[in-house]
Coordinates of C-alpha atoms in Angstrom, one line a residue:
Chain A
M13 CA 10.2 -6.5 -2.2
R14 CA 8.8 -3.7 -5.3
R15 CA 9.8 -1.3 -7.5
A16 CA 7.0 1.8 -6.4
F17 CA 9.4 4.2 -8.8
A18 CA 10.1 4.9 -12.9
A19 CA 13.3 3.6 -13.6
L20 CA 16.3 5.2 -13.9
A21 CA 16.7 9.1 -14.9
L22 CA 20.4 9.4 -14.6
A23 CA 22.6 12.5 -15.6
A24 CA 25.9 13.2 -15.4
T25 CA 28.3 16.9 -15.5
A26 CA 32.2 17.1 -15.2
S27 CA 33.3 20.0 -13.6
A28 CA 36.0 21.4 -12.2
Q29 CA 35.2 20.2 -8.8
G30 CA 34.7 16.8 -9.9
M31 CA 32.0 14.5 -11.6
K32 CA 28.1 15.1 -10.2
I33 CA 25.4 12.9 -11.2
Q34 CA 21.9 11.9 -10.0
I35 CA 20.0 8.2 -9.3
S36 CA 16.6 8.7 -9.0
G37 CA 14.6 5.1 -8.9
A38 CA 15.2 3.8 -5.3
E39 CA 12.7 0.8 -4.4
R40 CA 10.7 0.5 -1.3
A41 CA 10.9 -2.0 1.1
R42 CA 10.2 -2.8 4.5
Y43 CA 11.5 -1.6 8.0
K44 CA 13.8 -4.0 9.6
I45 CA 12.3 -4.0 13.3
A46 CA 13.6 -6.0 15.4
A47 CA 11.6 -7.5 18.9
P48 CA 13.7 -9.3 21.3
R49 CA 11.8 -11.0 24.1
P50 CA 11.9 -8.5 27.0
L51 CA 13.8 -7.9 30.0
G52 CA 12.1 -9.6 33.3
D53 CA 9.3 -11.7 34.5
A54 CA 9.0 -14.8 32.0
D55 CA 5.4 -15.0 31.9
L56 CA 4.8 -11.1 30.9
A57 CA 7.8 -10.9 29.1
A58 CA 6.5 -13.6 27.0
E59 CA 3.3 -11.7 26.0
L60 CA 4.8 -8.3 25.9
E61 CA 7.1 -10.0 23.2
D62 CA 3.8 -11.2 21.1
A63 CA 1.9 -8.2 21.0
L64 CA 4.9 -6.5 19.7
A65 CA 5.4 -8.1 16.7
M66 CA 1.9 -8.6 16.2
D67 CA 1.2 -5.3 15.9
F68 CA 4.2 -4.4 13.4
R69 CA 3.6 -7.6 11.2
M70 CA -0.5 -6.8 11.3
V71 CA 0.3 -3.0 9.2
G72 CA 2.1 -4.7 6.8
L73 CA 4.9 -1.3 6.5
F74 CA 7.8 -3.7 8.6
D75 CA 9.9 -7.0 8.6
V76 CA 9.1 -8.3 11.8
L77 CA 12.7 -9.8 11.9
D78 CA 12.7 -13.5 13.6
P79 CA 13.9 -13.8 16.8
R80 CA 16.1 -16.9 16.4
G81 CA 18.6 -15.3 14.3
F82 CA 19.7 -12.1 16.9
L83 CA 23.4 -12.1 16.7
A84 CA 23.2 -9.5 19.8
K85 CA 24.4 -11.0 23.2
L86 CA 20.7 -9.7 25.2
D87 CA 22.3 -10.3 28.4
V88 CA 24.8 -8.1 27.7
E89 CA 23.0 -5.8 25.9
G90 CA 20.6 -5.0 29.0
M91 CA 18.8 -1.7 27.7
G92 CA 20.8 -0.3 25.2
I93 CA 22.3 -1.5 21.8
A94 CA 25.7 -2.9 20.4
A95 CA 24.2 -1.5 16.9
P96 CA 26.6 -3.8 14.8
D97 CA 25.5 -6.4 16.2
W98 CA 22.3 -5.6 14.7
T99 CA 23.6 -4.1 11.6
S100 CA 24.5 -8.0 10.7
V101 CA 21.4 -9.4 10.8
G102 CA 19.5 -6.6 8.5
A103 CA 17.9 -5.1 11.6
Q104 CA 17.2 -1.1 11.1
G105 CA 15.1 -0.5 14.0
V106 CA 14.9 -2.6 17.8
I107 CA 13.2 -2.3 20.9
K108 CA 14.2 -3.1 24.0
A109 CA 11.8 -3.3 26.9
R110 CA 12.2 -4.3 30.4
V111 CA 9.0 -5.3 32.2
T112 CA 8.6 -6.6 35.8
R113 CA 5.2 -7.0 38.2
V114 CA 4.8 -4.5 40.8
G115 CA 1.6 -5.9 43.1
G116 CA -1.1 -6.8 41.0
D117 CA 0.6 -4.6 38.2
A118 CA 3.1 -5.2 35.1
A119 CA 5.5 -2.3 34.8
L120 CA 7.1 -1.2 31.5
E121 CA 10.4 -0.1 31.2
A122 CA 10.9 0.5 26.6
R123 CA 13.4 1.6 24.2
F124 CA 13.8 2.2 20.3
Y125 CA 16.7 2.5 19.0
E126 CA 17.3 4.2 15.5
V127 CA 20.2 1.8 15.1
A128 CA 21.5 3.8 12.4
R129 CA 21.7 6.2 16.2
P130 CA 22.4 3.6 18.7
L131 CA 23.8 5.8 21.1
A132 CA 20.4 7.5 22.5
P133 CA 17.1 5.5 22.2
A134 CA 14.7 7.5 20.0
V135 CA 11.4 6.7 21.8
E136 CA 11.5 5.9 25.6
R137 CA 8.4 4.8 28.2
T138 CA 7.1 3.6 30.9
D139 CA 4.4 2.6 31.9
R140 CA 1.8 1.1 33.9
A141 CA -0.9 -1.5 33.4
A142 CA -3.0 -4.7 35.8
V143 CA -1.1 -7.9 34.4
A144 CA -4.0 -8.8 32.8
D145 CA -3.2 -5.3 30.3
V146 CA 0.0 -5.9 29.3
R147 CA -0.9 -6.3 26.2
R148 CA -2.0 -2.8 26.3
L149 CA 1.4 -1.5 27.5
A150 CA 3.1 -3.6 24.5
H151 CA 0.3 -1.9 22.3
R152 CA 0.5 1.5 23.2
F153 CA 4.8 1.4 23.2
A154 CA 4.0 0.1 19.6
N155 CA 2.3 3.7 19.1
D156 CA 4.6 4.5 20.2
V157 CA 7.0 4.0 18.1
Y158 CA 4.6 4.3 14.9
R159 CA 4.1 7.8 15.4
H160 CA 7.9 8.5 15.7
L161 CA 8.7 6.2 12.1
T162 CA 5.7 7.7 10.2
G163 CA 3.9 10.5 12.1
E164 CA 0.8 9.2 11.9
D165 CA -1.2 8.0 14.9
G166 CA -0.8 4.2 15.1
P167 CA -4.0 2.1 15.5
F168 CA -2.5 -0.9 16.9
L169 CA -5.4 0.4 20.8
T170 CA -7.8 0.2 18.7
R171 CA -11.3 -2.1 18.3
I172 CA -13.0 -3.5 15.6
L173 CA -16.9 -4.4 15.7
Y174 CA -18.1 -7.6 14.3
V175 CA -21.5 -10.2 14.1
R176 CA -20.3 -13.5 15.3
P177 CA -23.1 -16.2 15.2
S178 CA -23.6 -17.8 18.4
G179 CA -26.4 -21.3 17.4
R180 CA -29.6 -19.5 16.3
A181 CA -29.0 -15.9 17.5
K182 CA -25.7 -13.4 16.5
D183 CA -24.0 -11.5 19.4
I184 CA -22.2 -8.6 18.7
V185 CA -18.5 -8.6 19.4
A186 CA -15.6 -6.2 20.1
V187 CA -11.7 -7.3 20.0
D188 CA -8.8 -5.2 20.0
V189 CA -6.7 -5.4 16.7
D190 CA -4.5 -8.4 17.8
G191 CA -7.4 -10.6 17.5
H192 CA -6.6 -10.2 21.4
R193 CA -9.9 -9.5 24.1
P194 CA -12.9 -10.3 22.3
T195 CA -15.7 -9.1 24.5
V196 CA -18.6 -9.4 24.0
L197 CA -20.9 -6.5 23.8
V198 CA -24.8 -7.3 23.0
A199 CA -25.9 -11.0 23.3
N200 CA -29.9 -11.1 23.7
G201 CA -30.4 -14.4 21.8
A202 CA -31.6 -12.6 19.1
D203 CA -30.4 -11.7 16.1
N204 CA -28.1 -8.9 16.1
V205 CA -26.5 -7.2 12.7
L206 CA -24.7 -3.8 10.7
P207 CA -23.3 -2.2 13.7
A208 CA -21.8 1.3 14.0
W209 CA -19.0 2.9 16.3
A210 CA -20.2 6.7 16.5
P211 CA -17.1 9.0 16.1
G212 CA -16.0 9.1 19.5
G213 CA -15.9 5.2 19.9
D214 CA -17.4 5.4 23.2
R215 CA -20.4 4.1 21.9
I216 CA -22.4 1.6 18.9
A217 CA -25.8 1.4 17.3
W218 CA -26.8 -1.5 15.4
T219 CA -29.5 -3.3 14.6
S220 CA -31.8 -5.9 16.1
L221 CA -34.5 -8.6 15.9
L222 CA -35.0 -8.1 19.3
W223 CA -38.7 -6.8 19.6
L224 CA -39.0 -9.8 15.6
N225 CA -39.1 -6.2 13.6
P226 CA -35.8 -5.3 12.3
D227 CA -35.5 -2.1 15.0
L228 CA -32.8 0.3 15.4
F229 CA -30.8 0.1 18.8
E230 CA -27.8 2.1 20.0
A231 CA -26.0 1.9 23.2
R232 CA -23.0 4.1 25.5
L233 CA -19.9 1.1 26.0
G234 CA -20.9 -0.9 29.1
A235 CA -24.5 1.3 29.5
R236 CA -27.8 -0.5 28.9
P237 CA -28.9 -0.6 25.2
R238 CA -32.1 1.5 23.9
R239 CA -34.2 0.9 20.9
L240 CA -33.7 4.7 18.4
S241 CA -35.4 3.7 15.7
R242 CA -37.9 1.8 15.1
H243 CA -40.5 2.5 12.2
A244 CA -42.4 -0.6 10.8
G245 CA -40.4 -2.4 8.1
L246 CA -36.2 -1.7 8.2
N247 CA -34.1 -0.2 10.0
I248 CA -31.0 -1.6 9.3
G249 CA -27.2 0.3 7.5
A250 CA -26.6 2.7 9.8
A251 CA -23.9 4.9 9.6
F252 CA -23.1 8.0 12.1
S253 CA -22.0 11.8 9.9
P254 CA -18.4 12.3 11.1
D255 CA -19.6 14.2 13.8
G256 CA -21.5 12.0 15.8
R257 CA -24.9 14.2 15.8
T258 CA -27.0 12.3 12.6
I259 CA -27.1 8.6 11.6
A260 CA -27.9 7.5 8.1
L261 CA -29.8 4.2 8.2
T262 CA -32.7 2.8 5.5
L263 CA -35.9 2.8 6.6
S264 CA -39.0 0.6 4.5
K265 CA -41.2 1.8 6.5
D266 CA -43.7 3.7 3.4
G267 CA -42.6 -0.1 1.5
N268 CA -39.6 1.1 0.0
A269 CA -35.4 1.0 1.4
E270 CA -34.7 4.4 1.3
I271 CA -32.0 6.4 2.9
Y272 CA -32.7 8.5 5.9
L273 CA -30.9 11.0 8.1
V274 CA -32.6 10.9 11.7
R275 CA -31.0 12.2 15.5
A276 CA -28.1 10.2 16.8
A277 CA -30.2 11.4 20.3
D278 CA -33.7 10.5 19.5
G279 CA -33.6 8.7 16.5
E280 CA -36.3 11.6 15.1
I281 CA -35.9 11.4 11.5
L282 CA -35.0 14.6 10.3
A283 CA -35.1 14.2 6.0
R284 CA -35.2 11.7 3.4
L285 CA -32.4 11.9 1.4
T286 CA -33.4 9.1 -1.6
D287 CA -36.4 9.2 -3.7
H288 CA -36.6 6.3 -5.8
P289 CA -38.3 3.0 -6.7
G290 CA -35.1 1.0 -6.6
I291 CA -33.4 -0.2 -3.0
D292 CA -31.2 2.8 -1.5
A293 CA -29.4 1.6 1.2
S294 CA -25.2 0.7 3.1
P295 CA -24.9 4.3 3.8
S296 CA -21.3 5.8 4.1
F297 CA -20.0 8.7 5.6
S298 CA -17.3 11.0 3.6
P299 CA -14.6 12.7 6.2
D300 CA -16.1 16.0 6.2
G301 CA -19.1 14.5 6.5
A302 CA -20.2 16.4 2.9
Q303 CA -21.2 13.8 0.7
L304 CA -22.9 10.2 1.2
A305 CA -21.8 6.4 -0.6
F306 CA -25.0 4.2 -0.9
V307 CA -25.6 1.1 -2.5
S308 CA -28.7 1.4 -5.2
N309 CA -29.9 -0.4 -7.8
R310 CA -32.5 2.4 -10.0
Q311 CA -30.4 1.1 -12.9
G312 CA -30.9 -2.6 -13.0
S313 CA -28.0 -3.8 -10.4
P314 CA -26.5 -2.9 -7.7
Q315 CA -23.7 0.3 -7.9
I316 CA -22.1 2.3 -5.5
W317 CA -23.6 5.8 -5.8
V318 CA -22.1 8.4 -4.4
M319 CA -24.5 12.1 -3.0
P320 CA -24.8 15.8 -1.6
A321 CA -25.4 14.6 2.4
S322 CA -28.0 17.1 2.4
G323 CA -29.4 15.4 -0.9
G324 CA -30.0 15.9 -3.9
A325 CA -28.9 13.8 -7.2
A326 CA -26.6 11.3 -6.7
K327 CA -24.4 10.0 -9.3
R328 CA -23.2 6.9 -9.8
V329 CA -19.9 5.9 -10.2
T330 CA -19.2 2.3 -10.1
F331 CA -18.8 1.2 -14.1
Q332 CA -17.8 -2.7 -13.2
G333 CA -19.2 -5.6 -12.3
N334 CA -22.6 -6.2 -11.6
Y335 CA -23.2 -6.3 -8.1
N336 CA -20.6 -3.8 -5.9
Q337 CA -22.2 -3.1 -2.3
S338 CA -21.0 -2.7 1.3
P339 CA -19.5 1.0 0.4
R340 CA -16.9 3.1 2.9
F341 CA -15.2 6.0 2.3
S342 CA -11.5 6.7 3.4
P343 CA -11.2 8.5 6.7
R344 CA -7.6 10.4 4.7
S345 CA -8.8 13.5 3.8
D346 CA -6.3 13.4 1.2
V347 CA -7.8 11.3 -1.2
S348 CA -11.1 10.1 -2.4
Q349 CA -11.0 6.3 -1.9
I350 CA -14.6 4.6 -1.7
A351 CA -13.8 0.7 -0.7
F352 CA -16.5 -2.2 -1.6
T353 CA -17.3 -5.4 -2.4
G354 CA -17.8 -6.6 -5.6
R355 CA -18.8 -9.5 -7.1
D356 CA -16.9 -10.6 -10.4
E357 CA -17.4 -12.2 -13.5
R358 CA -16.5 -15.8 -12.8
G359 CA -19.4 -14.9 -9.3
R360 CA -16.1 -14.4 -6.1
F361 CA -16.8 -11.8 -4.1
D362 CA -13.6 -9.7 -3.5
V363 CA -12.8 -6.3 -2.5
F364 CA -11.9 -3.6 -4.2
V365 CA -11.3 0.2 -3.9
L366 CA -12.4 2.8 -6.2
D367 CA -11.1 6.4 -6.6
L368 CA -13.1 9.2 -7.2
A369 CA -11.3 11.6 -8.6
A370 CA -8.8 8.8 -11.5
G371 CA -12.1 7.2 -11.5
T372 CA -9.6 3.4 -11.7
T373 CA -11.0 1.4 -9.0
Q374 CA -8.1 -1.5 -8.1
R375 CA -8.6 -5.7 -6.4
V376 CA -7.5 -5.9 -2.6
T377 CA -8.6 -9.9 -2.6
Q378 CA -8.7 -12.0 -5.5
N379 CA -8.1 -16.1 -5.5
Q380 CA -8.3 -16.2 -2.1
G381 CA -11.8 -17.5 -2.0
D382 CA -15.2 -15.0 -1.1
N383 CA -13.8 -11.3 0.9
W384 CA -17.0 -9.4 1.8
E385 CA -17.7 -6.0 4.1
P386 CA -14.5 -3.7 4.1
T387 CA -13.6 -1.0 6.3
W388 CA -11.0 0.9 7.1
A389 CA -8.7 1.2 9.8
P390 CA -8.7 4.9 10.9
G391 CA -5.9 6.4 9.1
G392 CA -6.6 4.4 6.0
R393 CA -3.1 2.9 6.2
L394 CA -5.4 -0.9 6.5
L395 CA -9.0 -2.4 5.2
A396 CA -10.2 -5.9 7.7
F397 CA -12.9 -7.1 5.5
A398 CA -15.3 -11.1 6.7
S399 CA -13.5 -13.7 4.2
S400 CA -14.7 -17.0 3.3
R401 CA -11.0 -18.6 4.8
G402 CA -12.9 -17.3 8.4
G403 CA -12.9 -15.0 10.3
I404 CA -11.4 -11.5 9.7
W405 CA -8.7 -10.4 7.8
V406 CA -6.6 -7.0 7.2
A407 CA -4.6 -6.0 4.1
T408 CA -3.1 -2.9 2.5
P409 CA -4.9 -1.9 0.2
D410 CA -2.5 -3.1 -2.5
G411 CA -3.4 -6.0 -1.2
Q412 CA 0.5 -7.1 -1.3
H413 CA 0.0 -7.8 3.1
Q414 CA -2.7 -9.6 4.5
A415 CA -3.0 -10.9 7.8
Q416 CA -5.8 -12.7 9.9
I417 CA -6.5 -11.3 12.9
V418 CA -9.7 -12.6 14.1
K419 CA -10.1 -16.4 14.0
G420 CA -13.6 -18.3 13.8
A421 CA -17.2 -17.3 11.7
A422 CA -16.7 -13.4 12.0
E423 CA -19.3 -11.2 9.7
T424 CA -19.4 -7.3 8.9
P425 CA -16.4 -5.7 10.5
V426 CA -16.3 -2.3 11.6
W427 CA -13.3 -0.5 12.3
S428 CA -13.3 1.8 15.2
P429 CA -12.0 5.5 15.8
M430 CA -8.9 5.8 16.7
R431 CA -8.5 5.9 20.7
K432 CA -5.6 6.5 22.2
Chain B
M17 CA -4.2 -0.2 -88.0
A18 CA -6.4 1.5 -86.0
L19 CA -7.0 -2.0 -83.8
K20 CA -3.1 -0.9 -83.4
L21 CA -3.2 2.4 -82.7
G22 CA -6.3 2.2 -80.4
G23 CA -3.8 -0.7 -78.3
L24 CA -0.6 2.0 -78.6
A25 CA -2.8 4.3 -76.6
V26 CA -4.0 2.2 -74.2
T27 CA -0.5 1.4 -74.0
L28 CA 0.7 4.4 -73.2
A29 CA -2.0 6.2 -71.6
I30 CA -1.4 3.6 -68.4
H31 CA 2.2 4.2 -68.6
A32 CA 1.4 7.9 -68.8
T33 CA -0.8 6.9 -65.5
L34 CA 2.1 5.0 -63.5
V35 CA 4.6 7.5 -64.4
A36 CA 2.6 10.5 -62.7
A37 CA 1.8 8.2 -59.8
M38 CA 5.4 8.3 -58.7
L39 CA 5.8 11.0 -58.9
F40 CA 3.4 12.9 -57.5
A41 CA 4.0 10.0 -54.7
H42 CA 7.4 11.3 -54.5
R43 CA 6.4 14.9 -54.7
E44 CA 4.0 13.9 -51.6
S45 CA 6.1 12.5 -49.4
P46 CA 8.8 14.4 -49.0
A47 CA 9.0 14.4 -44.9
Q48 CA 9.1 10.5 -45.0
A49 CA 12.4 11.1 -47.2
A50 CA 14.5 14.2 -44.0
A51 CA 12.4 11.7 -40.7
P52 CA 15.2 11.3 -38.5
P53 CA 15.7 8.0 -37.2
R54 CA 13.6 6.8 -34.9
S55 CA 14.9 6.2 -30.8
F56 CA 14.4 2.7 -29.4
V57 CA 11.0 1.8 -27.5
A58 CA 11.6 -1.2 -25.7
A59 CA 7.9 -2.2 -26.0
K60 CA 6.2 -5.4 -24.5
L61 CA 4.5 -7.7 -27.1
V62 CA 0.5 -7.7 -26.4
R63 CA -0.4 -11.7 -24.6
L64 CA -2.0 -13.7 -26.3
G65 CA -6.1 -14.0 -25.3
K66 CA -9.2 -12.3 -25.5
P67 CA -9.8 -8.8 -24.7
R68 CA -10.9 -8.0 -21.4
D69 CA -15.1 -7.2 -21.0
P70 CA -15.0 -3.6 -20.2
K71 CA -18.1 -4.0 -17.8
H72 CA -15.4 -6.2 -15.4
L73 CA -14.1 -6.1 -12.6
P74 CA -10.6 -5.9 -12.4
R75 CA -8.3 -8.5 -12.3
L76 CA -4.8 -9.4 -10.2
E77 CA -2.0 -9.7 -12.6
T78 CA -0.8 -12.0 -9.2
A79 CA -3.3 -12.5 -6.3
P80 CA -1.8 -11.7 -3.2
P81 CA 0.6 -13.6 -0.8
P82 CA -2.2 -15.2 1.8
I83 CA -0.2 -14.4 4.8
A84 CA 3.2 -11.8 4.6
P85 CA 6.0 -14.1 6.3
A86 CA 8.2 -12.7 8.3
T87 CA 11.6 -12.1 7.2
P88 CA 13.7 -15.8 8.2
I89 CA 17.3 -14.8 9.0
S90 CA 19.8 -18.0 9.3
P91 CA 20.0 -19.1 13.0
S92 CA 23.4 -19.9 12.2
M93 CA 24.7 -16.8 11.3
D94 CA 28.2 -16.6 12.5
P95 CA 28.9 -12.9 14.2
A96 CA 32.6 -13.4 12.7
T97 CA 31.4 -13.8 8.9
A98 CA 28.7 -11.4 9.0
R99 CA 28.6 -9.3 6.8
P100 CA 26.0 -5.9 5.2
A101 CA 24.2 -8.2 2.5
T102 CA 25.3 -8.3 -0.2
P103 CA 23.5 -7.2 -3.6
A104 CA 21.8 -9.0 -5.1
P105 CA 23.0 -9.9 -8.3
R106 CA 21.1 -7.4 -11.3
P107 CA 20.0 -9.6 -14.1
D108 CA 22.6 -8.2 -16.9
E109 CA 20.6 -5.6 -18.9
A110 CA 23.5 -5.3 -21.8
A111 CA 22.9 -9.1 -22.2
K112 CA 19.2 -8.9 -22.0
L113 CA 19.3 -5.7 -24.8
A114 CA 21.1 -8.1 -27.2
D115 CA 18.6 -10.3 -27.2
T116 CA 16.2 -7.7 -27.7
F117 CA 18.0 -5.7 -30.7
R118 CA 18.4 -9.5 -32.0
Q119 CA 14.5 -10.2 -31.9
A120 CA 13.9 -7.1 -33.7
R121 CA 15.9 -7.7 -36.1
L122 CA 14.3 -10.4 -36.8
R123 CA 11.4 -9.3 -37.1
A124 CA 12.4 -7.2 -39.7
L125 CA 13.6 -9.5 -41.7
R126 CA 11.3 -11.1 -42.0
M127 CA 8.6 -8.5 -42.5
G128 CA 11.3 -7.0 -45.7
Q129 CA 12.8 -4.0 -43.5
Q130 CA 15.8 -3.0 -42.5
F131 CA 16.6 -3.1 -38.5
E132 CA 19.3 -0.7 -37.1
E133 CA 20.8 -1.4 -34.2
P134 CA 20.8 1.9 -32.1
E135 CA 23.6 3.5 -31.5
G136 CA 25.4 3.2 -27.6
L137 CA 27.5 1.3 -25.3
A138 CA 27.2 -2.2 -24.5
T139 CA 27.5 -1.5 -21.1
G140 CA 24.7 1.1 -21.8
S141 CA 21.1 1.7 -19.8
V142 CA 17.9 1.3 -21.9
N143 CA 16.9 4.3 -20.9
G144 CA 20.8 6.2 -22.1
T145 CA 20.0 9.1 -24.3
A146 CA 23.9 9.8 -25.1
T147 CA 25.0 7.7 -28.1
T148 CA 28.8 7.3 -27.1
E149 CA 30.7 7.7 -24.0
A150 CA 31.9 11.1 -24.3
Q151 CA 29.0 12.4 -25.2
G152 CA 27.1 10.3 -22.3
D153 CA 28.8 8.2 -18.9
A154 CA 29.3 5.1 -19.0
Y155 CA 31.7 5.1 -15.1
A156 CA 28.6 7.4 -14.2
T157 CA 26.2 4.8 -15.6
A158 CA 27.8 1.5 -14.1
I159 CA 27.6 4.4 -10.6
D160 CA 24.3 4.5 -10.5
Q161 CA 23.6 0.6 -11.0
A162 CA 26.1 -0.2 -9.0
I163 CA 24.5 1.9 -6.3
R164 CA 20.4 1.6 -7.5
A165 CA 21.1 -2.6 -6.5
V166 CA 21.4 -1.5 -3.2
W167 CA 19.2 1.7 -2.3
R168 CA 15.7 0.7 -1.0
L169 CA 13.1 3.5 1.2
P170 CA 11.4 1.9 3.2
D171 CA 7.7 1.5 2.7
L172 CA 6.3 4.1 6.2
V173 CA 6.6 7.0 4.0
R174 CA 4.4 7.6 1.4
P175 CA 4.8 8.9 -1.8
E176 CA 3.7 12.0 -1.9
Q177 CA 6.0 12.8 1.2
L178 CA 9.0 12.2 -1.0
E179 CA 7.9 14.4 -4.6
G180 CA 10.8 16.8 -5.1
L181 CA 12.9 15.7 -2.5
V182 CA 17.0 16.1 -3.0
C183 CA 19.7 14.5 -0.9
E184 CA 23.0 15.0 -2.0
V185 CA 26.1 13.3 -1.2
F186 CA 29.8 14.3 -1.5
L187 CA 32.1 10.9 -1.6
R188 CA 36.3 9.8 -1.8
L189 CA 37.4 6.6 -3.8
A190 CA 40.4 5.9 -3.6
P191 CA 41.6 4.4 -6.7
D192 CA 40.4 0.9 -6.6
G193 CA 36.8 2.5 -5.9
R194 CA 36.2 2.5 -2.6
I195 CA 34.8 4.4 -0.9
L196 CA 36.8 6.4 1.3
E197 CA 34.6 8.7 3.0
H198 CA 30.6 10.0 2.4
R199 CA 29.1 12.8 3.7
I200 CA 25.6 14.2 3.3
V201 CA 26.4 17.8 1.5
K202 CA 22.3 19.2 1.1
P203 CA 20.7 16.5 3.0
S204 CA 17.1 16.5 1.3
G205 CA 14.6 17.4 4.9
N206 CA 13.3 13.6 5.0
R207 CA 15.0 11.5 7.3
F208 CA 14.6 8.1 6.0
L209 CA 15.7 9.7 2.2
D210 CA 18.4 10.6 4.0
A211 CA 19.2 7.2 6.1
S212 CA 18.7 5.5 2.8
V213 CA 21.0 7.0 1.0
V214 CA 23.9 6.5 3.7
E215 CA 22.7 2.9 4.1
A216 CA 22.7 2.4 0.3
L217 CA 26.6 3.7 0.7
A218 CA 27.3 1.9 3.1
R219 CA 26.2 -1.5 1.7
V220 CA 27.5 -1.0 -1.3
G221 CA 30.6 -0.7 0.2
A222 CA 32.8 0.2 -3.8
L223 CA 32.3 1.6 -6.5
P224 CA 33.9 0.4 -9.5
P225 CA 37.6 1.3 -9.7
P226 CA 37.4 5.0 -12.3
P227 CA 38.4 4.4 -15.5
P228 CA 41.9 6.2 -16.3
D229 CA 40.3 8.7 -18.0
R230 CA 38.9 9.5 -14.6
L231 CA 41.9 9.5 -12.3
A232 CA 41.3 13.2 -11.4
L233 CA 38.0 12.1 -9.6
I234 CA 40.3 10.1 -7.2
R235 CA 41.3 14.0 -6.4
Q236 CA 38.4 15.9 -6.9
G237 CA 36.2 13.8 -6.0
L238 CA 32.4 12.7 -6.7
T239 CA 28.7 14.4 -5.8
I240 CA 25.7 12.0 -6.1
E241 CA 22.0 13.7 -6.0
F242 CA 19.6 11.1 -4.8
R243 CA 16.6 11.9 -5.8
P244 CA 13.6 9.1 -5.3

């Protein structure tokens, strides 16, 4: 728990109506949620309970209470709640669910109660999915609860693309944010790197050495890939514009790495955005599509620069550290933040967040191995990154909450757009 | 003789310069004498070390925890004895303040200066502005401290959503300080803020008993404005 607000400000006035005082400076705390084992089919209930707990733990806004401490008589309560039993263990919200098998499907009935208003559920859902997709039932309900509590779309149905080394090759894999359901999207015996999601989440682009040159490929999910850009030299670091029509891409066809804008439909070059003897790479669009962040070593060391997405003068935005790379604009339109990988004076790589308006840099990771390649969750409340600790981790931008979501070797994670 | 006169002239010149300097210095600093006493500032000491190179990336004072732990609750908790969580004891602010004063006095002594303890009350707040109970309110301070010890707002709410919000609550107290009744008279419009206030009042249960000169509160009630 941490004090997020200024300390005491207090004034007292005595009047004919009695005394009036002002109190300020509440401490901030995570929302305490209880998700006891659902009723119904035991196997499905265990899977559902695990998925709900993982979802709420991952986002860093909730304390998921330990079921061993529950006082409620769950069999007597059924789908309702006896508020005093939940108040006693500190729960502010309780999830009650029943999951049963209907043919090859899992049928879910779920309720979320606010303990302060126990008489009627605040959120209800009846849902159905194939038995193999029982975790998706949990994610859909967790999204409902998240929306009810925050007013924002939840990230629980989103997926993360990443590169998985596989023998002498590298594959591209998509995984649910709870680390389940890994799906190999690209495996062709060659190195496939630097994947990117298109804004709709139905298409990806990546660079592959399949034809021995680092060419840009693109594919709709489940469809045959096609080569989108195959200029001699690099065709790497694709970033889709927010409208999905163009891709910012690093090409080295003229000898030096420069950033170009190409048409997403056919890969035709629309504009050359940078023109400098230094290396320019790793473009990332701002959420309104007006700006482009990228890495350039034009002043000696790799630093983050920002320029208009239509081309024009670039402005250096990082001045601390001598090796800053992989910038990613936050998807939040109300702030102007860029997450990036920086190498500190001890030679460790860590994740940082730069606030463009304030000109300040916040450190996200420290003393936890090396951490690279941050990617924002849609909504901008979480970052995911690869770590030398292994796999993919998520963290809140203040670094106070971290959780591992993918185990094993994993590189360059890219969070999908919002999915419902 | 000429030597004696010369020596006298030199002595006179030195003395005249000293007198003039003292007069001049006195005239130049009348405002210093009339300056109001400075308000007390609790300052942090500067750590012994090397200044951080401004070209380096920032470091965190404390590295973040590797994995957020789940909140364990003792499985042996008995429903019959279960009570709402009691507030964690707050550090004794009065003792801390006394210690700060003692150190400030020692420092002043070492530098041959005088240290004047700021006027206030041992039970006061470091951020208080009034010097006596008549001007400020020691009882309000005690209420503030009791409630803030248990008032928690969920992280779910972004700070910008709370800007300028106020939740006003009316309370009736028993002579021993127990809260007999509380109701929100002006909701803030943010249900988390309003709920956090209700929860804080439920958790605190009782406020410090009103002092003898405040017994009218029992009849009149008490209004609290919560500003996150």
